[in-house]
Amino acid sequence: MKRNIAVSVFIFLLVGFLDAESLKAQSTTQWYETLPDAEEKKILKGFITKQQITNDTAFAWYAINRKYNKPNPEVVAVIKEKAYEFQLVFFIGTWCHDSQQILPKYFAALEAAEYPEHYMTIIACDRDKAGPANIQRPFKVVNVPTVLVMKDGKEVGRIVEFGNTGLVDQELAEIVKQL
C-alpha cells in the first residue's frame, strides 16, 4: 500500500513538473510577436528576455554597442549592494536607436553587479511605442527607452531615454541609493 502511494505521488509530481515546463515553453512564444518592418529586419513587441536581444543575430547592434560600455565600478557597487531590493521594468524598442545605444549600458552595469535577471521585465514596443495590450499607458510611458525602478510594486524612479545627464547608469545608481 505504501509503495502504491509513493508511486502515485511520484507520478503526480512528474506530471505537474511536465505541465509546468510545457507552460513555461508556451509562455515564451505567446508573450511577444515579431513584426514586419520596412526599415529593420526584425521588430519585437511584447514581453521579451534579455537573451532574445543578446543572442539573436538580428540584433547585432547589441554586441557592437556592448563592447563600448565598461561598467562604472561605483555604479556596480551601489546596484550590487541593493540588488534584491528593487525590480526594473524596461520599455524599449528593438527598432529604436536610443534603445540600441542605452540598453547595452544598463545590461553591462547589471551583469557586473550580478543583478538577478528574474527581477527584470523587458517590454518591447512597436514603432508607435505601444506594448502588448497597451501596457505602457498605465505607466504613462511615451518614449523608449524608459526604465522604471520598482520597489514593492510601486514606482520609485524612472529614467527616460538618455535621462537628465546622459549617464543613465549613474542615474540608476542614484535612484537605487535612495532605497
mmCIF file with all atom_site columns, N, CA and C in Angstrom, residues 89-93 95-106 127 129 140-148 158-172 175:
data_model
loop_
_atom_site.group_PDB
_atom_site.id
_atom_site.type_symbol
_atom_site.label_atom_id
_atom_site.label_alt_id
_atom_site.label_comp_id
_atom_site.label_asym_id
_atom_site.label_entity_id
_atom_site.label_seq_id
_atom_site.pdbx_PDB_ins_code
_atom_site.Cartn_x
_atom_site.Cartn_y
_atom_site.Cartn_z
_atom_site.occupancy
_atom_site.B_iso_or_equiv
_atom_site.pdbx_formal_charge
_atom_site.auth_seq_id
_atom_site.auth_comp_id
_atom_site.auth_asym_id
_atom_site.auth_atom_id
_atom_site.pdbx_PDB_model_num
ATOM 1   N N  . VAL A 1 89  ? 11.750 47.619 -14.835 1.00 0.00 ? 89  VAL A N  1
ATOM 2   C CA . VAL A 1 89  ? 10.870 47.400 -15.975 1.00 0.00 ? 89  VAL A CA 1
ATOM 3   C C  . VAL A 1 89  ? 11.401 48.273 -17.111 1.00 0.00 ? 89  VAL A C  1
ATOM 4   N N  . PHE A 1 90  ? 11.826 47.616 -18.172 1.00 0.00 ? 90  PHE A N  1
ATOM 5   C CA . PHE A 1 90  ? 12.359 48.314 -19.343 1.00 0.00 ? 90  PHE A CA 1
ATOM 6   C C  . PHE A 1 90  ? 11.285 48.367 -20.419 1.00 0.00 ? 90  PHE A C  1
ATOM 7   N N  . PHE A 1 91  ? 10.972 49.546 -20.898 1.00 0.00 ? 91  PHE A N  1
ATOM 8   C CA . PHE A 1 91  ? 10.160 49.721 -22.097 1.00 0.00 ? 91  PHE A CA 1
ATOM 9   C C  . PHE A 1 91  ? 11.140 50.126 -23.187 1.00 0.00 ? 91  PHE A C  1
ATOM 10  N N  . ILE A 1 92  ? 11.295 49.271 -24.188 1.00 0.00 ? 92  ILE A N  1
ATOM 11  C CA . ILE A 1 92  ? 12.301 49.516 -25.224 1.00 0.00 ? 92  ILE A CA 1
ATOM 12  C C  . ILE A 1 92  ? 11.683 49.348 -26.604 1.00 0.00 ? 92  ILE A C  1
ATOM 13  N N  . GLY A 1 93  ? 12.437 49.751 -27.605 1.00 0.00 ? 93  GLY A N  1
ATOM 14  C CA . GLY A 1 93  ? 12.084 49.456 -28.989 1.00 0.00 ? 93  GLY A CA 1
ATOM 15  C C  . GLY A 1 93  ? 13.284 48.793 -29.627 1.00 0.00 ? 93  GLY A C  1
ATOM 16  N N  . TRP A 1 95  ? 13.770 48.507 -32.551 1.00 0.00 ? 95  TRP A N  1
ATOM 17  C CA . TRP A 1 95  ? 13.976 49.338 -33.733 1.00 0.00 ? 95  TRP A CA 1
ATOM 18  C C  . TRP A 1 95  ? 14.577 50.700 -33.388 1.00 0.00 ? 95  TRP A C  1
ATOM 19  N N  . CYS A 1 96  ? 14.538 51.079 -32.119 1.00 0.00 ? 96  CYS A N  1
ATOM 20  C CA . CYS A 1 96  ? 14.867 52.432 -31.649 1.00 0.00 ? 96  CYS A CA 1
ATOM 21  C C  . CYS A 1 96  ? 16.378 52.577 -31.428 1.00 0.00 ? 96  CYS A C  1
ATOM 22  N N  . HIS A 1 97  ? 16.968 53.555 -32.086 1.00 0.00 ? 97  HIS A N  1
ATOM 23  C CA . HIS A 1 97  ? 18.416 53.761 -31.964 1.00 0.00 ? 97  HIS A CA 1
ATOM 24  C C  . HIS A 1 97  ? 18.822 54.162 -30.547 1.00 0.00 ? 97  HIS A C  1
ATOM 25  N N  . ASP A 1 98  ? 17.978 54.901 -29.841 1.00 0.00 ? 98  ASP A N  1
ATOM 26  C CA . ASP A 1 98  ? 18.286 55.234 -28.443 1.00 0.00 ? 98  ASP A CA 1
ATOM 27  C C  . ASP A 1 98  ? 18.316 53.972 -27.585 1.00 0.00 ? 98  ASP A C  1
ATOM 28  N N  . SER A 1 99  ? 17.328 53.097 -27.764 1.00 0.00 ? 99  SER A N  1
ATOM 29  C CA . SER A 1 99  ? 17.312 51.828 -27.023 1.00 0.00 ? 99  SER A CA 1
ATOM 30  C C  . SER A 1 99  ? 18.551 51.007 -27.353 1.00 0.00 ? 99  SER A C  1
ATOM 31  N N  . GLN A 1 100 ? 18.926 50.999 -28.612 1.00 0.00 ? 100 GLN A N  1
ATOM 32  C CA . GLN A 1 100 ? 20.082 50.220 -29.044 1.00 0.00 ? 100 GLN A CA 1
ATOM 33  C C  . GLN A 1 100 ? 21.378 50.725 -28.420 1.00 0.00 ? 100 GLN A C  1
ATOM 34  N N  . GLN A 1 101 ? 21.472 52.020 -28.159 1.00 0.00 ? 101 GLN A N  1
ATOM 35  C CA . GLN A 1 101 ? 22.664 52.580 -27.523 1.00 0.00 ? 101 GLN A CA 1
ATOM 36  C C  . GLN A 1 101 ? 22.644 52.414 -26.012 1.00 0.00 ? 101 GLN A C  1
ATOM 37  N N  . ILE A 1 102 ? 21.470 52.598 -25.410 1.00 0.00 ? 102 ILE A N  1
ATOM 38  C CA . ILE A 1 102 ? 21.377 52.669 -23.954 1.00 0.00 ? 102 ILE A CA 1
ATOM 39  C C  . ILE A 1 102 ? 21.261 51.297 -23.294 1.00 0.00 ? 102 ILE A C  1
ATOM 40  N N  . LEU A 1 103 ? 20.502 50.391 -23.882 1.00 0.00 ? 103 LEU A N  1
ATOM 41  C CA . LEU A 1 103 ? 20.276 49.080 -23.261 1.00 0.00 ? 103 LEU A CA 1
ATOM 42  C C  . LEU A 1 103 ? 21.574 48.338 -22.942 1.00 0.00 ? 103 LEU A C  1
ATOM 43  N N  . PRO A 1 104 ? 22.555 48.299 -23.861 1.00 0.00 ? 104 PRO A N  1
ATOM 44  C CA . PRO A 1 104 ? 23.816 47.628 -23.513 1.00 0.00 ? 104 PRO A CA 1
ATOM 45  C C  . PRO A 1 104 ? 24.521 48.259 -22.311 1.00 0.00 ? 104 PRO A C  1
ATOM 46  N N  . LYS A 1 105 ? 24.365 49.558 -22.130 1.00 0.00 ? 105 LYS A N  1
ATOM 47  C CA . LYS A 1 105 ? 24.983 50.233 -20.977 1.00 0.00 ? 105 LYS A CA 1
ATOM 48  C C  . LYS A 1 105 ? 24.339 49.755 -19.667 1.00 0.00 ? 105 LYS A C  1
ATOM 49  N N  . TYR A 1 106 ? 23.013 49.688 -19.656 1.00 0.00 ? 106 TYR A N  1
ATOM 50  C CA . TYR A 1 106 ? 22.321 49.159 -18.473 1.00 0.00 ? 106 TYR A CA 1
ATOM 51  C C  . TYR A 1 106 ? 22.735 47.718 -18.209 1.00 0.00 ? 106 TYR A C  1
ATOM 52  N N  . ARG A 1 127 ? 6.700  50.604 -33.258 1.00 0.00 ? 127 ARG A N  1
ATOM 53  C CA . ARG A 1 127 ? 7.102  51.954 -33.660 1.00 0.00 ? 127 ARG A CA 1
ATOM 54  C C  . ARG A 1 127 ? 6.162  53.047 -33.144 1.00 0.00 ? 127 ARG A C  1
ATOM 55  N N  . LYS A 1 129 ? 5.287  53.043 -30.153 1.00 0.00 ? 129 LYS A N  1
ATOM 56  C CA . LYS A 1 129 ? 5.671  52.993 -28.735 1.00 0.00 ? 129 LYS A CA 1
ATOM 57  C C  . LYS A 1 129 ? 4.579  52.362 -27.883 1.00 0.00 ? 129 LYS A C  1
ATOM 58  N N  . LYS A 1 140 ? 2.248  55.510 -18.039 1.00 0.00 ? 140 LYS A N  1
ATOM 59  C CA . LYS A 1 140 ? 2.481  56.813 -18.663 1.00 0.00 ? 140 LYS A CA 1
ATOM 60  C C  . LYS A 1 140 ? 3.821  56.865 -19.395 1.00 0.00 ? 140 LYS A C  1
ATOM 61  N N  . VAL A 1 141 ? 4.119  55.795 -20.114 1.00 0.00 ? 141 VAL A N  1
ATOM 62  C CA . VAL A 1 141 ? 5.337  55.733 -20.919 1.00 0.00 ? 141 VAL A CA 1
ATOM 63  C C  . VAL A 1 141 ? 5.014  56.254 -22.312 1.00 0.00 ? 141 VAL A C  1
ATOM 64  N N  . VAL A 1 142 ? 5.744  57.280 -22.731 1.00 0.00 ? 142 VAL A N  1
ATOM 65  C CA . VAL A 1 142 ? 5.537  57.843 -24.066 1.00 0.00 ? 142 VAL A CA 1
ATOM 66  C C  . VAL A 1 142 ? 6.803  57.785 -24.916 1.00 0.00 ? 142 VAL A C  1
ATOM 67  N N  . ASN A 1 143 ? 7.955  57.541 -24.292 1.00 0.00 ? 143 ASN A N  1
ATOM 68  C CA . ASN A 1 143 ? 9.219  57.446 -25.014 1.00 0.00 ? 143 ASN A CA 1
ATOM 69  C C  . ASN A 1 143 ? 9.919  56.142 -24.668 1.00 0.00 ? 143 ASN A C  1
ATOM 70  N N  . VAL A 1 144 ? 10.670 55.637 -25.631 1.00 0.00 ? 144 VAL A N  1
ATOM 71  C CA . VAL A 1 144 ? 11.511 54.481 -25.370 1.00 0.00 ? 144 VAL A CA 1
ATOM 72  C C  . VAL A 1 144 ? 12.954 54.868 -25.674 1.00 0.00 ? 144 VAL A C  1
ATOM 73  N N  . PRO A 1 145 ? 13.878 54.382 -24.885 1.00 0.00 ? 145 PRO A N  1
ATOM 74  C CA . PRO A 1 145 ? 13.664 53.537 -23.719 1.00 0.00 ? 145 PRO A CA 1
ATOM 75  C C  . PRO A 1 145 ? 13.218 54.337 -22.493 1.00 0.00 ? 145 PRO A C  1
ATOM 76  N N  . THR A 1 146 ? 12.410 53.698 -21.693 1.00 0.00 ? 146 THR A N  1
ATOM 77  C CA . THR A 1 146 ? 12.052 54.193 -20.368 1.00 0.00 ? 146 THR A CA 1
ATOM 78  C C  . THR A 1 146 ? 12.299 53.048 -19.397 1.00 0.00 ? 146 THR A C  1
ATOM 79  N N  . VAL A 1 147 ? 12.996 53.338 -18.324 1.00 0.00 ? 147 VAL A N  1
ATOM 80  C CA . VAL A 1 147 ? 13.279 52.334 -17.305 1.00 0.00 ? 147 VAL A CA 1
ATOM 81  C C  . VAL A 1 147 ? 12.592 52.760 -16.021 1.00 0.00 ? 147 VAL A C  1
ATOM 82  N N  . LEU A 1 148 ? 11.757 51.872 -15.506 1.00 0.00 ? 148 LEU A N  1
ATOM 83  C CA . LEU A 1 148 ? 11.085 52.111 -14.231 1.00 0.00 ? 148 LEU A CA 1
ATOM 84  C C  . LEU A 1 148 ? 11.804 51.323 -13.143 1.00 0.00 ? 148 LEU A C  1
ATOM 85  N N  . ARG A 1 158 ? 12.321 56.725 -12.387 1.00 0.00 ? 158 ARG A N  1
ATOM 86  C CA . ARG A 1 158 ? 12.340 56.358 -13.795 1.00 0.00 ? 158 ARG A CA 1
ATOM 87  C C  . ARG A 1 158 ? 13.410 57.152 -14.514 1.00 0.00 ? 158 ARG A C  1
ATOM 88  N N  . ILE A 1 159 ? 13.898 56.560 -15.582 1.00 0.00 ? 159 ILE A N  1
ATOM 89  C CA . ILE A 1 159 ? 14.860 57.218 -16.456 1.00 0.00 ? 159 ILE A CA 1
ATOM 90  C C  . ILE A 1 159 ? 14.303 57.106 -17.865 1.00 0.00 ? 159 ILE A C  1
ATOM 91  N N  . VAL A 1 160 ? 14.114 58.246 -18.503 1.00 0.00 ? 160 VAL A N  1
ATOM 92  C CA . VAL A 1 160 ? 13.551 58.286 -19.844 1.00 0.00 ? 160 VAL A CA 1
ATOM 93  C C  . VAL A 1 160 ? 14.661 58.617 -20.828 1.00 0.00 ? 160 VAL A C  1
ATOM 94  N N  . GLU A 1 161 ? 14.766 57.795 -21.842 1.00 0.00 ? 161 GLU A N  1
ATOM 95  C CA . GLU A 1 161 ? 15.777 57.935 -22.886 1.00 0.00 ? 161 GLU A CA 1
ATOM 96  C C  . GLU A 1 161 ? 17.159 58.106 -22.259 1.00 0.00 ? 161 GLU A C  1
ATOM 97  N N  . PHE A 1 162 ? 17.853 59.209 -22.541 1.00 0.00 ? 162 PHE A N  1
ATOM 98  C CA . PHE A 1 162 ? 19.212 59.404 -22.026 1.00 0.00 ? 162 PHE A CA 1
ATOM 99  C C  . PHE A 1 162 ? 19.231 60.022 -20.634 1.00 0.00 ? 162 PHE A C  1
ATOM 100 N N  . GLY A 1 163 ? 18.074 60.148 -20.013 1.00 0.00 ? 163 GLY A N  1
ATOM 101 C CA . GLY A 1 163 ? 17.983 60.700 -18.672 1.00 0.00 ? 163 GLY A CA 1
ATOM 102 C C  . GLY A 1 163 ? 18.278 62.184 -18.648 1.00 0.00 ? 163 GLY A C  1
ATOM 103 N N  . ASN A 1 164 ? 18.559 62.697 -17.473 1.00 0.00 ? 164 ASN A N  1
ATOM 104 C CA . ASN A 1 164 ? 18.840 64.131 -17.306 1.00 0.00 ? 164 ASN A CA 1
ATOM 105 C C  . ASN A 1 164 ? 20.275 64.491 -17.639 1.00 0.00 ? 164 ASN A C  1
ATOM 106 N N  . THR A 1 165 ? 21.182 63.508 -17.499 1.00 0.00 ? 165 THR A N  1
ATOM 107 C CA . THR A 1 165 ? 22.606 63.803 -17.647 1.00 0.00 ? 165 THR A CA 1
ATOM 108 C C  . THR A 1 165 ? 23.268 63.062 -18.803 1.00 0.00 ? 165 THR A C  1
ATOM 109 N N  . GLY A 1 166 ? 22.587 62.073 -19.355 1.00 0.00 ? 166 GLY A N  1
ATOM 110 C CA . GLY A 1 166 ? 23.216 61.224 -20.371 1.00 0.00 ? 166 GLY A CA 1
ATOM 111 C C  . GLY A 1 166 ? 23.986 60.063 -19.758 1.00 0.00 ? 166 GLY A C  1
ATOM 112 N N  . LEU A 1 167 ? 24.078 60.033 -18.444 1.00 0.00 ? 167 LEU A N  1
ATOM 113 C CA . LEU A 1 167 ? 24.777 58.958 -17.729 1.00 0.00 ? 167 LEU A CA 1
ATOM 114 C C  . LEU A 1 167 ? 23.731 58.087 -17.044 1.00 0.00 ? 167 LEU A C  1
ATOM 115 N N  . VAL A 1 168 ? 23.051 57.278 -17.849 1.00 0.00 ? 168 VAL A N  1
ATOM 116 C CA . VAL A 1 168 ? 21.894 56.535 -17.344 1.00 0.00 ? 168 VAL A CA 1
ATOM 117 C C  . VAL A 1 168 ? 22.258 55.557 -16.239 1.00 0.00 ? 168 VAL A C  1
ATOM 118 N N  . ASP A 1 169 ? 23.430 54.947 -16.321 1.00 0.00 ? 169 ASP A N  1
ATOM 119 C CA . ASP A 1 169 ? 23.822 54.004 -15.275 1.00 0.00 ? 169 ASP A CA 1
ATOM 120 C C  . ASP A 1 169 ? 24.012 54.723 -13.939 1.00 0.00 ? 169 ASP A C  1
ATOM 121 N N  . GLN A 1 170 ? 24.591 55.918 -13.973 1.00 0.00 ? 170 GLN A N  1
ATOM 122 C CA . GLN A 1 170 ? 24.764 56.691 -12.735 1.00 0.00 ? 170 GLN A CA 1
ATOM 123 C C  . GLN A 1 170 ? 23.427 57.187 -12.198 1.00 0.00 ? 170 GLN A C  1
ATOM 124 N N  . GLU A 1 171 ? 22.523 57.556 -13.100 1.00 0.00 ? 171 GLU A N  1
ATOM 125 C CA . GLU A 1 171 ? 21.193 57.969 -12.647 1.00 0.00 ? 171 GLU A CA 1
ATOM 126 C C  . GLU A 1 171 ? 20.460 56.801 -12.001 1.00 0.00 ? 171 GLU A C  1
ATOM 127 N N  . LEU A 1 172 ? 20.626 55.599 -12.556 1.00 0.00 ? 172 LEU A N  1
ATOM 128 C CA . LEU A 1 172 ? 20.033 54.405 -11.947 1.00 0.00 ? 172 LEU A CA 1
ATOM 129 C C  . LEU A 1 172 ? 20.606 54.200 -10.545 1.00 0.00 ? 172 LEU A C  1
ATOM 130 N N  . ILE A 1 175 ? 19.051 56.558 -8.006  1.00 0.00 ? 175 ILE A N  1
ATOM 131 C CA . ILE A 1 175 ? 17.713 56.134 -7.582  1.00 0.00 ? 175 ILE A CA 1
ATOM 132 C C  . ILE A 1 175 ? 17.821 54.986 -6.591  1.00 0.00 ? 175 ILE A C  1
#
